[in-house]
Amino acid sequence: MAFGVGTRCHSNLPQKLAVSVVSDYCHPMNNRSIAAPTSLSILLAVLCFFSPAIANEGSSETSYLLKAEGYTVKIRPRVEYPPMKDSKGSHSGAGFLIDSERGWIATNAHVSSRNPESVEVSFKGQSFFEAKLLFVDRYLDLAVLEVPREKMPAGVKKAQLRCDDWPEVGSKVGAYGHPLSLDFSVTTGIVSGLRYRHNRYWVQTDAAINNGNSGGPLISIKTGEVVGINAMGYSKQSSEGLGFAVPMVYACRVFKLLREGKNPSVPYLPAAFATSDEVPDKLVVATTYDELPVKWALEPGDQLVSLASDLKTKFKNQADLIHALRGSDGDIAVDIVRQGKSQTLNLAALARPRMIDWVGLHFSGMVVGKERLRDTGLSNPNDEIMILDVASASVGSVSGIGAYSYLNTVDGLRLTNIQKLCAYLRQAENENQKVKMVTRSREWEYMSASTYELFNVSIKDVKLVGPHVREGVACDK
């Protein structure tokens, strides 16, 4: 039997075959008949037909690593004055280039911090250099850094992002980053699921996500596209193969709004929603709040169904509503069900202030500031300043003051303005005077949900702090 094959054969053919026979048989220029046993001819044809596909598949499954090596960076922030949920000190994580023209790097908010004293990045083979925090979103656990274009490697290419849809469950992915200081390396697995947990959506993967992976890209091995931002893994002591990444479909929305010059911060939600395992995938109003800059004419029991302008945008949970309103300003028409009847209602959309514009106050080893919660009318009716962090071994720590309590009074005065509190404490510092601080904690005390404590505090190192606050700025700035 004779075959003429027009495909180049690769060197992974059985070594026992004669080289002359193989080259004659598989070379595209030699489409001639060769006398050979039928079984051998069939084997040769099959091998020559499939070997390029196998090689190409192997090449495509490794080429994404070469690209990731170019666009992934190492990030090294230092935090001196941490706001809520951040920690003082230095650490490292990963990030990746999303816009080579603007020099934008995507990472996690918990990598960059909300108020870094400094943040440095390095591409592979380069030294660290200074970056600027451009945007941070604690809800998505997303941050965008900006680096000077002249500091980037010549010809560096940005990551290709999968912005339009979710990755397929079961598809192969690689979690790229610097796990446990093993710089620019990958762990592989699959997309295990698409989850809604802790009021957020996640891409779940069994690719190992360890310290140092946070902020790095979760990459589709098949397409080379980034499908998520590595964020966290469950404790290895209690689980295995449970990692989570920020979905690119939501991160890309933030990048787009930033490019358009809009505020991509999460919107105010002047309502709380009741959840139940017995009533899944329904967004039902529990109560509304009147203390925020926007108000909604919703009633308890109302079910929010979808955007009136796009019926495909369904509201199964709070995250769907947040992402639908992100970037909007003004009234948004929403379809609801009230007492069994469908109707359309306008909800006012307004973005929260950018977190990079936050201004806090440091004194005596403590960081205090304002956190405008949804239920501030219940949790903080007097608009008190919150104690966000107390450094270990600081004056505040030695005094016994704890974080996440409220500053009720200072020397009997209710000071609810950061700048006025700064001026008062700076005067006390200049006069070397202690102040009497009364704090309020939301803890059970006799027939009360609040506990009050009194402290005599030495005042030291009073300064305004924040991402855009200059060192030594006056209290009234």
Short mmCIF file of C-alpha atoms in Angstrom, two decimals:
data_model
loop_
_atom_site.label_atom_id
_atom_site.label_comp_id
_atom_site.label_asym_id
_atom_site.label_seq_id
_atom_site.Cartn_x
_atom_site.Cartn_y
_atom_site.Cartn_z
CA MET A 1 0.00 0.00 0.00
CA ALA A 2 1.34 3.46 -0.80
CA PHE A 3 0.75 6.91 0.76
CA GLY A 4 1.73 10.41 -0.22
CA VAL A 5 1.90 12.70 2.90
CA GLY A 6 2.46 16.45 2.71
CA THR A 7 3.28 17.12 6.41
CA ARG A 8 6.69 17.52 8.03
CA CYS A 9 7.37 14.71 10.45
CA HIS A 10 8.96 15.39 13.86
CA SER A 11 11.77 13.49 15.52
CA ASN A 12 9.55 11.70 18.03
CA LEU A 13 9.03 8.73 15.67
CA PRO A 14 10.22 5.34 16.88
CA GLN A 15 14.01 5.24 16.72
CA LYS A 16 14.04 1.76 15.11
CA LEU A 17 12.65 3.14 11.84
CA ALA A 18 15.26 3.74 9.20
CA VAL A 19 16.08 7.44 8.97
CA SER A 20 16.01 7.42 5.19
CA VAL A 21 12.62 5.76 5.13
CA VAL A 22 11.17 8.21 7.64
CA SER A 23 12.54 11.32 5.97
CA ASP A 24 11.46 10.15 2.58
CA TYR A 25 8.05 9.22 3.89
CA CYS A 26 7.27 12.37 5.86
CA HIS A 27 9.04 15.15 4.00
CA PRO A 28 6.50 17.41 2.27
CA MET A 29 8.59 17.62 -0.89
CA ASN A 30 8.69 13.87 -1.36
CA ASN A 31 5.12 13.01 -2.18
CA ARG A 32 6.02 9.72 -3.79
CA SER A 33 4.99 6.16 -3.26
CA ILE A 34 7.15 4.03 -1.00
CA ALA A 35 6.80 0.32 -0.78
CA ALA A 36 6.22 -0.63 2.83
CA PRO A 37 4.21 -3.13 4.80
CA THR A 38 0.60 -2.00 5.27
CA SER A 39 0.74 -1.79 9.06
CA LEU A 40 3.95 0.22 9.00
CA SER A 41 2.55 2.62 6.42
CA ILE A 42 -0.56 3.22 8.49
CA LEU A 43 1.55 3.83 11.63
CA LEU A 44 3.75 6.30 9.81
CA ALA A 45 0.77 8.17 8.42
CA VAL A 46 -0.89 8.44 11.83
CA LEU A 47 2.30 9.59 13.54
CA CYS A 48 3.05 12.20 10.91
CA PHE A 49 -0.52 13.49 10.98
CA PHE A 50 -0.83 13.88 14.73
CA SER A 51 2.69 14.79 15.81
CA PRO A 52 2.45 18.47 14.70
CA ALA A 53 -0.83 18.86 16.60
CA ILE A 54 0.71 17.33 19.72
CA ALA A 55 3.74 19.58 19.44
CA ASN A 56 1.62 22.67 18.83
CA GLU A 57 -0.56 21.85 21.83
CA GLY A 58 2.49 21.48 24.05
CA SER A 59 3.89 24.72 22.69
CA SER A 60 0.66 26.65 23.33
CA GLU A 61 0.46 25.29 26.86
CA THR A 62 3.89 26.64 27.71
CA SER A 63 3.96 29.85 25.65
CA TYR A 64 1.68 31.58 28.18
CA LEU A 65 4.49 31.22 30.75
CA LEU A 66 6.92 33.16 28.58
CA LYS A 67 4.36 35.95 28.18
CA ALA A 68 3.51 35.97 31.90
CA GLU A 69 7.20 36.22 32.71
CA GLY A 70 7.28 39.48 30.78
CA TYR A 71 4.16 41.23 32.07
CA THR A 72 4.17 40.04 35.72
CA VAL A 73 5.84 42.18 38.38
CA LYS A 74 6.84 41.83 41.98
CA ILE A 75 5.32 44.42 44.33
CA ARG A 76 6.86 45.59 47.60
CA PRO A 77 4.75 48.04 49.66
CA ARG A 78 5.54 49.58 53.03
CA VAL A 79 2.71 50.62 55.35
CA GLU A 80 3.32 53.07 58.18
CA TYR A 81 -0.22 54.32 58.95
CA PRO A 82 -2.72 51.57 58.14
CA PRO A 83 -6.41 52.31 57.78
CA MET A 84 -9.06 49.71 58.61
CA LYS A 85 -8.16 46.08 57.78
CA ASP A 86 -4.57 46.91 56.79
CA SER A 87 -1.45 46.05 58.76
CA LYS A 88 1.65 48.06 59.56
CA GLY A 89 4.89 46.79 58.07
CA SER A 90 6.19 45.59 54.72
CA HIS A 91 5.37 42.58 52.59
CA SER A 92 5.47 41.51 48.97
CA GLY A 93 3.06 40.27 46.33
CA ALA A 94 2.49 40.16 42.61
CA GLY A 95 0.84 42.23 39.92
CA PHE A 96 0.67 42.39 36.13
CA LEU A 97 0.76 45.00 33.37
CA ILE A 98 -2.69 45.82 31.99
CA ASP A 99 -1.92 49.01 30.04
CA SER A 100 1.55 49.54 28.60
CA GLU A 101 0.70 53.05 27.31
CA ARG A 102 -0.38 54.29 30.74
CA GLY A 103 1.94 52.09 32.78
CA TRP A 104 -0.92 50.53 34.76
CA ILE A 105 -0.36 47.49 36.96
CA ALA A 106 -3.26 45.47 38.43
CA THR A 107 -2.95 43.79 41.82
CA ASN A 108 -4.95 43.14 45.01
CA ALA A 109 -5.93 45.90 47.42
CA HIS A 110 -4.49 43.85 50.26
CA VAL A 111 -1.15 43.75 48.40
CA SER A 112 -0.87 47.47 47.66
CA SER A 113 -2.56 48.52 50.93
CA ARG A 114 -5.08 51.37 51.04
CA ASN A 115 -2.50 53.82 52.36
CA PRO A 116 1.04 52.71 51.51
CA GLU A 117 3.90 54.90 52.64
CA SER A 118 5.69 53.65 49.56
CA VAL A 119 5.11 50.97 46.93
CA GLU A 120 7.79 49.59 44.64
CA VAL A 121 7.60 47.22 41.68
CA SER A 122 10.10 45.27 39.62
CA PHE A 123 9.87 43.41 36.34
CA LYS A 124 11.88 40.22 36.01
CA GLY A 125 15.60 40.96 35.86
CA GLN A 126 15.13 44.58 36.96
CA SER A 127 15.68 46.48 40.18
CA PHE A 128 12.74 47.84 42.19
CA PHE A 129 11.47 51.33 41.38
CA GLU A 130 8.76 53.58 42.80
CA ALA A 131 5.11 53.24 41.72
CA LYS A 132 2.04 55.34 42.50
CA LEU A 133 -1.28 54.09 43.87
CA LEU A 134 -3.87 55.13 41.29
CA PHE A 135 -6.99 53.34 42.53
CA VAL A 136 -7.93 50.92 45.28
CA ASP A 137 -11.18 49.04 45.84
CA ARG A 138 -11.53 47.16 49.11
CA TYR A 139 -14.77 45.49 48.01
CA LEU A 140 -13.30 43.79 44.93
CA ASP A 141 -9.86 43.48 46.56
CA LEU A 142 -8.48 45.31 43.54
CA ALA A 143 -5.84 48.00 43.13
CA VAL A 144 -4.25 49.75 40.15
CA LEU A 145 -0.70 51.10 40.31
CA GLU A 146 0.92 53.50 37.89
CA VAL A 147 4.59 53.22 36.91
CA PRO A 148 6.72 55.51 34.70
CA ARG A 149 6.87 54.20 31.12
CA GLU A 150 10.62 54.80 30.95
CA LYS A 151 11.10 52.36 33.83
CA MET A 152 9.37 49.51 32.01
CA PRO A 153 11.45 47.03 29.98
CA ALA A 154 11.76 47.87 26.30
CA GLY A 155 9.10 46.17 24.23
CA VAL A 156 7.20 44.82 27.22
CA LYS A 157 3.70 43.68 26.31
CA LYS A 158 0.62 43.91 28.48
CA ALA A 159 -1.40 40.91 29.58
CA GLN A 160 -4.34 39.83 27.45
CA LEU A 161 -7.46 40.02 29.62
CA ARG A 162 -10.65 38.00 29.35
CA CYS A 163 -13.13 40.79 29.98
CA ASP A 164 -16.29 39.61 28.23
CA ASP A 165 -17.22 36.42 30.04
CA TRP A 166 -16.35 33.92 32.75
CA PRO A 167 -13.84 31.11 32.33
CA GLU A 168 -15.23 27.62 31.78
CA VAL A 169 -15.41 25.38 34.82
CA GLY A 170 -12.92 22.56 34.31
CA SER A 171 -10.59 24.59 32.06
CA LYS A 172 -6.87 24.51 32.85
CA VAL A 173 -5.34 27.57 34.52
CA GLY A 174 -2.00 28.66 35.91
CA ALA A 175 -1.62 30.87 39.01
CA TYR A 176 1.47 32.98 38.33
CA GLY A 177 3.41 34.97 40.89
CA HIS A 178 6.02 34.62 43.58
CA PRO A 179 4.78 31.95 46.01
CA LEU A 180 6.82 31.81 49.20
CA SER A 181 9.55 33.92 47.52
CA LEU A 182 9.86 31.52 44.57
CA ASP A 183 9.84 34.42 42.15
CA PHE A 184 8.17 34.28 38.73
CA SER A 185 6.82 30.76 38.98
CA VAL A 186 3.50 29.04 38.30
CA THR A 187 1.22 26.49 39.92
CA THR A 188 -1.37 24.84 37.73
CA GLY A 189 -4.85 23.42 38.16
CA ILE A 190 -8.34 23.94 36.84
CA VAL A 191 -11.21 26.36 37.34
CA SER A 192 -13.08 24.47 40.05
CA GLY A 193 -16.15 26.68 40.15
CA LEU A 194 -17.63 30.16 39.94
CA ARG A 195 -18.62 31.14 43.48
CA TYR A 196 -20.58 33.76 45.38
CA ARG A 197 -19.10 33.93 48.89
CA HIS A 198 -18.65 36.71 51.43
CA ASN A 199 -20.94 38.97 49.34
CA ARG A 200 -18.60 38.75 46.34
CA TYR A 201 -18.07 36.68 43.22
CA TRP A 202 -14.93 34.58 42.86
CA VAL A 203 -13.24 32.30 40.38
CA GLN A 204 -12.43 29.16 42.39
CA THR A 205 -9.36 27.13 41.45
CA ASP A 206 -7.39 24.21 42.79
CA ALA A 207 -4.14 25.78 41.57
CA ALA A 208 -2.14 26.49 44.72
CA ILE A 209 -2.31 30.14 45.82
CA ASN A 210 0.26 30.85 48.54
CA ASN A 211 1.81 33.93 50.09
CA GLY A 212 3.40 35.87 47.24
CA ASN A 213 0.83 34.75 44.65
CA SER A 214 -1.66 37.44 45.69
CA GLY A 215 -2.19 40.02 42.97
CA GLY A 216 -0.74 37.85 40.23
CA PRO A 217 -2.60 36.67 37.14
CA LEU A 218 -4.73 33.52 36.94
CA ILE A 219 -4.16 32.54 33.33
CA SER A 220 -6.07 30.31 30.94
CA ILE A 221 -3.53 27.77 29.71
CA LYS A 222 -5.51 27.25 26.49
CA THR A 223 -5.86 30.89 25.42
CA GLY A 224 -3.19 32.68 27.46
CA GLU A 225 -5.79 35.20 28.66
CA VAL A 226 -5.90 36.39 32.28
CA VAL A 227 -9.22 35.25 33.75
CA GLY A 228 -8.71 36.39 37.33
CA ILE A 229 -6.44 38.03 39.90
CA ASN A 230 -5.10 35.60 42.51
CA ALA A 231 -6.46 36.73 45.85
CA MET A 232 -6.49 34.09 48.56
CA GLY A 233 -6.42 30.43 49.51
CA TYR A 234 -8.01 28.67 52.42
CA SER A 235 -5.75 27.51 55.24
CA LYS A 236 -3.75 24.45 54.24
CA GLN A 237 -4.37 23.06 57.75
CA SER A 238 -8.09 22.76 57.14
CA SER A 239 -8.34 22.39 53.36
CA GLU A 240 -6.44 21.66 50.18
CA GLY A 241 -6.92 22.95 46.67
CA LEU A 242 -9.20 25.87 47.57
CA GLY A 243 -8.00 29.10 46.00
CA PHE A 244 -9.94 32.16 44.86
CA ALA A 245 -9.35 34.90 42.30
CA VAL A 246 -11.04 38.20 41.51
CA PRO A 247 -13.00 37.71 38.23
CA MET A 248 -11.64 39.75 35.33
CA VAL A 249 -15.18 40.46 34.09
CA TYR A 250 -15.56 42.80 37.08
CA ALA A 251 -11.99 44.09 37.25
CA CYS A 252 -12.14 45.09 33.55
CA ARG A 253 -15.17 47.26 34.29
CA VAL A 254 -13.05 49.23 36.74
CA PHE A 255 -10.21 49.62 34.23
CA LYS A 256 -12.64 50.88 31.59
CA LEU A 257 -14.14 53.49 33.92
CA LEU A 258 -10.66 54.68 34.93
CA ARG A 259 -9.74 55.17 31.28
CA GLU A 260 -12.92 57.20 30.80
CA GLY A 261 -11.98 59.46 33.72
CA LYS A 262 -14.90 58.29 35.86
CA ASN A 263 -14.94 57.28 39.50
CA PRO A 264 -15.17 53.47 39.53
CA SER A 265 -15.66 53.20 43.31
CA VAL A 266 -18.51 51.10 44.63
CA PRO A 267 -21.87 52.90 44.87
CA TYR A 268 -23.69 53.89 48.02
CA LEU A 269 -26.33 51.30 48.94
CA PRO A 270 -28.91 52.88 51.26
CA ALA A 271 -30.58 49.52 51.88
CA ALA A 272 -29.88 46.16 53.48
CA PHE A 273 -31.02 42.86 52.01
CA ALA A 274 -32.30 39.74 53.70
CA THR A 275 -30.67 36.45 52.71
CA SER A 276 -31.82 32.88 53.16
CA ASP A 277 -30.79 29.46 51.91
CA GLU A 278 -34.49 28.74 51.50
CA VAL A 279 -34.94 31.66 49.08
CA PRO A 280 -31.79 31.62 46.91
CA ASP A 281 -31.01 34.01 44.06
CA LYS A 282 -33.45 36.69 45.18
CA LEU A 283 -32.56 40.21 46.33
CA VAL A 284 -35.15 41.09 48.97
CA VAL A 285 -35.09 44.39 50.89
CA ALA A 286 -34.86 44.11 54.68
CA THR A 287 -34.62 47.81 55.52
CA THR A 288 -33.51 51.16 54.14
CA TYR A 289 -31.18 53.82 55.56
CA ASP A 290 -31.68 57.58 55.50
CA GLU A 291 -28.24 58.81 56.60
CA LEU A 292 -26.38 58.34 53.33
CA PRO A 293 -26.08 60.92 50.50
CA VAL A 294 -28.65 58.99 48.43
CA LYS A 295 -32.06 57.61 49.41
CA TRP A 296 -34.14 54.89 47.77
CA ALA A 297 -37.93 54.67 47.87
CA LEU A 298 -37.85 50.95 48.63
CA GLU A 299 -39.94 49.13 51.20
CA PRO A 300 -39.19 46.03 53.27
CA GLY A 301 -40.15 42.97 51.27
CA ASP A 302 -39.47 44.54 47.85
CA GLN A 303 -37.62 42.24 45.47
CA LEU A 304 -35.17 43.85 43.05
CA VAL A 305 -35.37 41.89 39.79
CA SER A 306 -33.28 43.52 37.02
CA LEU A 307 -32.26 46.69 35.26
CA ALA A 308 -35.22 48.08 33.34
CA SER A 309 -32.93 48.98 30.44
CA ASP A 310 -31.31 45.53 30.30
CA LEU A 311 -33.49 42.63 31.43
CA LYS A 312 -30.52 40.28 31.14
CA THR A 313 -28.89 42.05 34.09
CA LYS A 314 -30.62 40.12 36.85
CA PHE A 315 -30.20 40.79 40.57
CA LYS A 316 -29.63 37.47 42.29
CA ASN A 317 -27.66 39.05 45.13
CA GLN A 318 -26.12 42.25 46.40
CA ALA A 319 -22.99 41.89 44.24
CA ASP A 320 -25.10 41.95 41.06
CA LEU A 321 -26.60 45.26 42.15
CA ILE A 322 -23.24 46.78 43.07
CA HIS A 323 -21.67 45.88 39.73
CA ALA A 324 -24.73 47.06 37.78
CA LEU A 325 -24.58 50.50 39.45
CA ARG A 326 -20.80 50.89 39.42
CA GLY A 327 -19.80 53.90 37.35
CA SER A 328 -23.35 55.27 37.12
CA ASP A 329 -24.42 58.73 38.27
CA GLY A 330 -28.06 59.73 38.56
CA ASP A 331 -31.32 57.80 38.49
CA ILE A 332 -31.24 54.19 37.30
CA ALA A 333 -34.53 52.46 36.41
CA VAL A 334 -34.91 49.09 38.14
CA ASP A 335 -37.68 46.51 37.86
CA ILE A 336 -38.98 45.36 41.24
CA VAL A 337 -41.77 43.23 42.64
CA ARG A 338 -43.78 44.82 45.48
CA GLN A 339 -46.49 42.78 47.17
CA GLY A 340 -46.70 40.48 44.17
CA LYS A 341 -46.97 43.24 41.55
CA SER A 342 -44.25 44.25 39.11
CA GLN A 343 -43.27 47.89 38.75
CA THR A 344 -40.35 50.08 37.74
CA LEU A 345 -38.58 52.32 40.26
CA ASN A 346 -35.77 54.85 39.90
CA LEU A 347 -32.80 54.33 42.24
CA ALA A 348 -30.28 57.12 42.68
CA ALA A 349 -26.72 55.96 41.84
CA LEU A 350 -23.72 57.71 43.37
CA ALA A 351 -20.16 56.44 43.76
CA ARG A 352 -18.51 56.50 47.15
CA PRO A 353 -15.45 58.77 47.46
CA ARG A 354 -12.23 57.32 46.10
CA MET A 355 -10.26 55.59 48.82
CA ILE A 356 -7.06 57.28 47.64
CA ASP A 357 -8.64 60.58 48.76
CA TRP A 358 -9.02 59.29 52.33
CA VAL A 359 -7.56 61.47 55.10
CA GLY A 360 -6.92 60.12 58.57
CA LEU A 361 -5.03 61.18 61.68
CA HIS A 362 -2.12 59.58 63.49
CA PHE A 363 -1.21 60.22 67.11
CA SER A 364 0.40 58.18 69.90
CA GLY A 365 0.71 55.13 67.68
CA MET A 366 -2.96 55.14 66.65
CA VAL A 367 -4.60 55.81 63.29
CA VAL A 368 -8.13 57.24 63.39
CA GLY A 369 -10.52 58.25 60.63
CA LYS A 370 -14.03 58.28 59.29
CA GLU A 371 -15.70 55.16 57.87
CA ARG A 372 -19.18 55.97 56.57
CA LEU A 373 -21.05 52.71 57.01
CA ARG A 374 -24.45 51.97 55.50
CA ASP A 375 -26.06 51.65 58.91
CA THR A 376 -24.21 54.58 60.42
CA GLY A 377 -27.49 55.84 61.91
CA LEU A 378 -27.61 52.69 64.03
CA SER A 379 -23.94 51.87 64.53
CA ASN A 380 -22.61 55.42 64.88
CA PRO A 381 -25.48 57.89 65.39
CA ASN A 382 -23.19 60.66 66.70
CA ASP A 383 -20.82 60.45 63.70
CA GLU A 384 -17.88 59.61 65.93
CA ILE A 385 -14.36 59.11 64.59
CA MET A 386 -13.26 55.47 64.51
CA ILE A 387 -9.97 54.12 65.86
CA LEU A 388 -8.73 52.13 62.86
CA ASP A 389 -5.39 50.81 64.07
CA VAL A 390 -3.29 50.70 67.25
CA ALA A 391 0.38 49.87 66.73
CA SER A 392 2.00 47.27 68.94
CA ALA A 393 4.02 48.72 71.86
CA SER A 394 2.74 52.24 71.07
CA VAL A 395 1.43 54.74 73.62
CA GLY A 396 -2.11 53.82 72.62
CA SER A 397 -1.44 50.10 72.93
CA VAL A 398 0.21 50.44 76.34
CA SER A 399 -2.79 52.51 77.49
CA GLY A 400 -5.07 49.58 76.55
CA ILE A 401 -6.93 51.25 73.68
CA GLY A 402 -8.28 48.81 71.08
CA ALA A 403 -8.88 49.19 67.36
CA TYR A 404 -12.39 49.41 65.89
CA SER A 405 -13.76 51.35 68.85
CA TYR A 406 -15.09 54.90 68.50
CA LEU A 407 -13.65 58.13 69.88
CA ASN A 408 -16.56 59.37 71.97
CA THR A 409 -15.04 62.46 73.63
CA VAL A 410 -11.66 64.14 74.11
CA ASP A 411 -11.44 66.15 77.34
CA GLY A 412 -15.23 66.14 77.34
CA LEU A 413 -15.47 67.52 73.79
CA ARG A 414 -17.17 65.74 70.89
CA LEU A 415 -14.72 66.23 68.05
CA THR A 416 -16.14 64.61 64.93
CA ASN A 417 -13.99 66.45 62.37
CA ILE A 418 -10.54 65.05 61.59
CA GLN A 419 -8.94 68.46 61.05
CA LYS A 420 -10.35 69.88 64.32
CA LEU A 421 -9.24 66.82 66.26
CA CYS A 422 -5.78 67.20 64.69
CA ALA A 423 -5.54 70.85 65.79
CA TYR A 424 -6.67 70.06 69.33
CA LEU A 425 -4.23 67.18 69.79
CA ARG A 426 -1.34 69.08 68.20
CA GLN A 427 -1.82 71.84 70.74
CA ALA A 428 -1.81 69.26 73.54
CA GLU A 429 1.39 67.80 72.10
CA ASN A 430 3.05 71.22 71.94
CA GLU A 431 2.06 71.89 75.56
CA ASN A 432 3.11 68.37 76.64
CA GLN A 433 -0.37 67.76 78.05
CA LYS A 434 -2.21 64.45 78.43
CA VAL A 435 -5.81 64.24 77.27
CA LYS A 436 -8.74 62.28 78.63
CA MET A 437 -10.17 60.06 75.94
CA VAL A 438 -13.48 58.22 76.25
CA THR A 439 -13.95 55.43 73.74
CA ARG A 440 -17.11 53.52 72.83
CA SER A 441 -17.15 49.88 71.78
CA ARG A 442 -20.08 47.89 70.47
CA GLU A 443 -20.01 45.30 73.22
CA TRP A 444 -22.61 44.09 75.68
CA GLU A 445 -22.73 46.00 78.95
CA TYR A 446 -25.55 46.13 81.50
CA MET A 447 -28.75 46.63 79.43
CA SER A 448 -26.71 48.29 76.69
CA ALA A 449 -25.00 47.32 73.43
CA SER A 450 -22.20 49.86 74.02
CA THR A 451 -19.29 49.91 76.44
CA TYR A 452 -17.40 53.09 77.40
CA GLU A 453 -13.81 53.31 78.65
CA LEU A 454 -11.71 56.23 79.93
CA PHE A 455 -7.99 56.68 79.14
CA ASN A 456 -5.38 59.31 80.03
CA VAL A 457 -3.20 59.48 76.94
CA SER A 458 0.13 61.16 76.27
CA ILE A 459 -0.03 62.81 72.86
CA LYS A 460 2.87 62.31 70.49
CA ASP A 461 3.57 62.52 66.75
CA VAL A 462 0.30 64.15 65.63
CA LYS A 463 -0.02 64.21 61.85
CA LEU A 464 -2.58 63.94 59.09
CA VAL A 465 -2.09 60.80 56.99
CA GLY A 466 -3.45 59.49 53.71
CA PRO A 467 -2.40 58.53 50.17
CA HIS A 468 -2.31 62.16 49.01
CA VAL A 469 -1.33 63.87 52.29
CA ARG A 470 2.10 65.50 52.29
CA GLU A 471 4.42 65.06 55.26
CA GLY A 472 4.15 67.93 57.77
CA VAL A 473 0.95 69.40 56.34
CA ALA A 474 -1.01 71.74 58.62
CA CYS A 475 -4.09 70.37 60.37
CA ASP A 476 -6.47 72.60 58.42
CA LYS A 477 -5.32 71.35 54.99
#
